[in-house]
Amino acid sequence: MSGAVEVVRAGALTTVQDEGRVGWAHLGVPRAGALDAPARGLANRLVGNPVDAALLEATVTGCAVRPDRPVVAVVGGAPCRVTVDGRPVAWGAPVHVPAGAVLDAGPAVRGLRSYLAFGGGLVPEPVLGSRSADLLSGLGPAPLRDGDVLPLGHPTPAPAATDAVPWPGVPAELVLPLSLGPRHSWFTDEALRTLTTATYRVSPDSNRIGLRTRGPALARTREGELPSEGMVLGAIQVPPDGCPVVFLNDHPTTGGYPVVGVVHGAALAGAAQAVPGTRVRFVVPGGGTVRGGAPS
């Protein structure tokens, strides 16, 4: 270990995340990992870390930490006010935090999740090859509490200075391209048209497990439920209320509600920052509509 950071203010929900536990779903282990992968990678690059280094994901209210050695840090993802010992510093760019100073990432001004990266990365003990916290299974470090201490890795060389950094924007509307299946035949033709033409809204009940939506219910042609079957990242499961749920990083690996389609993985980063009430549209790539159970 080469130093540590103490959690001064844990906020509503702050977790350690990296790229996640990729490749373990066949054993029933969820993926976990940072929901906004582009923000995770950019924050790490700006402090000289590999893109998959572990960092902090703070939700809505931000968090504050105190390193016991000088460290280069970046706060990115959801825009927020950033201070070091109460003095304003840059958001989205590397800042030098002296030993014993408090780095505070305030509440998100837009979006939901801010990312705090530190030179050398966070190095709590990995579980199945990842340091990510998984809220569903409980694997990895627990959600942070005030007073927790996290080890830092060895300092990395100072990154090159940058004039401008292209942080992804926070979506005013979430457009999610999808591929139908495997259970789209469980839904009426009208339901499939509704799915790809209606506007949904992000539900306040959304979390790291799934993006829940509110909007027109999708009518089914078959009653009952399926035996549990494998679920993938981005699967659009439809529970009994008929409103689509998009599975995110902490999703279960099996489920019994029918999956009407799967959102393309590259589009899921926007879901990490979509606040409750954000418009959601599901689209078929190429601009097609759905007729007779298939895109046209």
JSON list of C-alpha atoms in Angstrom, two decimals, residues 178-184 187 192 195 232-238 245-246 258-264:
[
{"chain": "A", "resi": 178, "resn": "LEU", "atom": "CA", "xyz": [-32.37, -2.22, -29.07]},
{"chain": "A", "resi": 179, "resn": "SER", "atom": "CA", "xyz": [-32.49, -5.62, -30.68]},
{"chain": "A", "resi": 180, "resn": "LEU", "atom": "CA", "xyz": [-35.74, -7.52, -30.21]},
{"chain": "A", "resi": 181, "resn": "GLY", "atom": "CA", "xyz": [-35.83, -10.85, -28.40]},
{"chain": "A", "resi": 182, "resn": "PRO", "atom": "CA", "xyz": [-35.57, -13.41, -27.10]},
{"chain": "A", "resi": 183, "resn": "ARG", "atom": "CA", "xyz": [-39.20, -13.23, -25.82]},
{"chain": "A", "resi": 184, "resn": "HIS", "atom": "CA", "xyz": [-40.74, -10.53, -28.00]},
{"chain": "A", "resi": 187, "resn": "PHE", "atom": "CA", "xyz": [-46.08, -9.43, -26.60]},
{"chain": "A", "resi": 192, "resn": "LEU", "atom": "CA", "xyz": [-44.04, -3.87, -29.85]},
{"chain": "A", "resi": 195, "resn": "LEU", "atom": "CA", "xyz": [-42.26, 0.05, -27.23]},
{"chain": "A", "resi": 232, "resn": "VAL", "atom": "CA", "xyz": [-27.50, -10.11, -19.99]},
{"chain": "A", "resi": 233, "resn": "LEU", "atom": "CA", "xyz": [-26.48, -6.49, -19.48]},
{"chain": "A", "resi": 234, "resn": "GLY", "atom": "CA", "xyz": [-29.02, -4.26, -21.23]},
{"chain": "A", "resi": 235, "resn": "ALA", "atom": "CA", "xyz": [-31.84, -6.84, -21.18]},
{"chain": "A", "resi": 236, "resn": "ILE", "atom": "CA", "xyz": [-35.28, -5.16, -21.22]},
{"chain": "A", "resi": 237, "resn": "GLN", "atom": "CA", "xyz": [-37.35, -7.20, -18.80]},
{"chain": "A", "resi": 238, "resn": "VAL", "atom": "CA", "xyz": [-41.09, -6.55, -18.55]},
{"chain": "A", "resi": 245, "resn": "VAL", "atom": "CA", "xyz": [-36.90, -2.31, -16.95]},
{"chain": "A", "resi": 246, "resn": "VAL", "atom": "CA", "xyz": [-33.41, -2.06, -18.48]},
{"chain": "A", "resi": 258, "resn": "PRO", "atom": "CA", "xyz": [-39.97, -12.08, -20.36]},
{"chain": "A", "resi": 259, "resn": "VAL", "atom": "CA", "xyz": [-37.20, -10.08, -22.05]},
{"chain": "A", "resi": 260, "resn": "VAL", "atom": "CA", "xyz": [-38.68, -8.14, -24.98]},
{"chain": "A", "resi": 261, "resn": "GLY", "atom": "CA", "xyz": [-35.31, -6.89, -26.25]},
{"chain": "A", "resi": 262, "resn": "VAL", "atom": "CA", "xyz": [-31.74, -5.97, -25.37]},
{"chain": "A", "resi": 263, "resn": "VAL", "atom": "CA", "xyz": [-30.31, -2.43, -25.37]},
{"chain": "A", "resi": 264, "resn": "HIS", "atom": "CA", "xyz": [-27.01, -2.09, -27.18]}
]
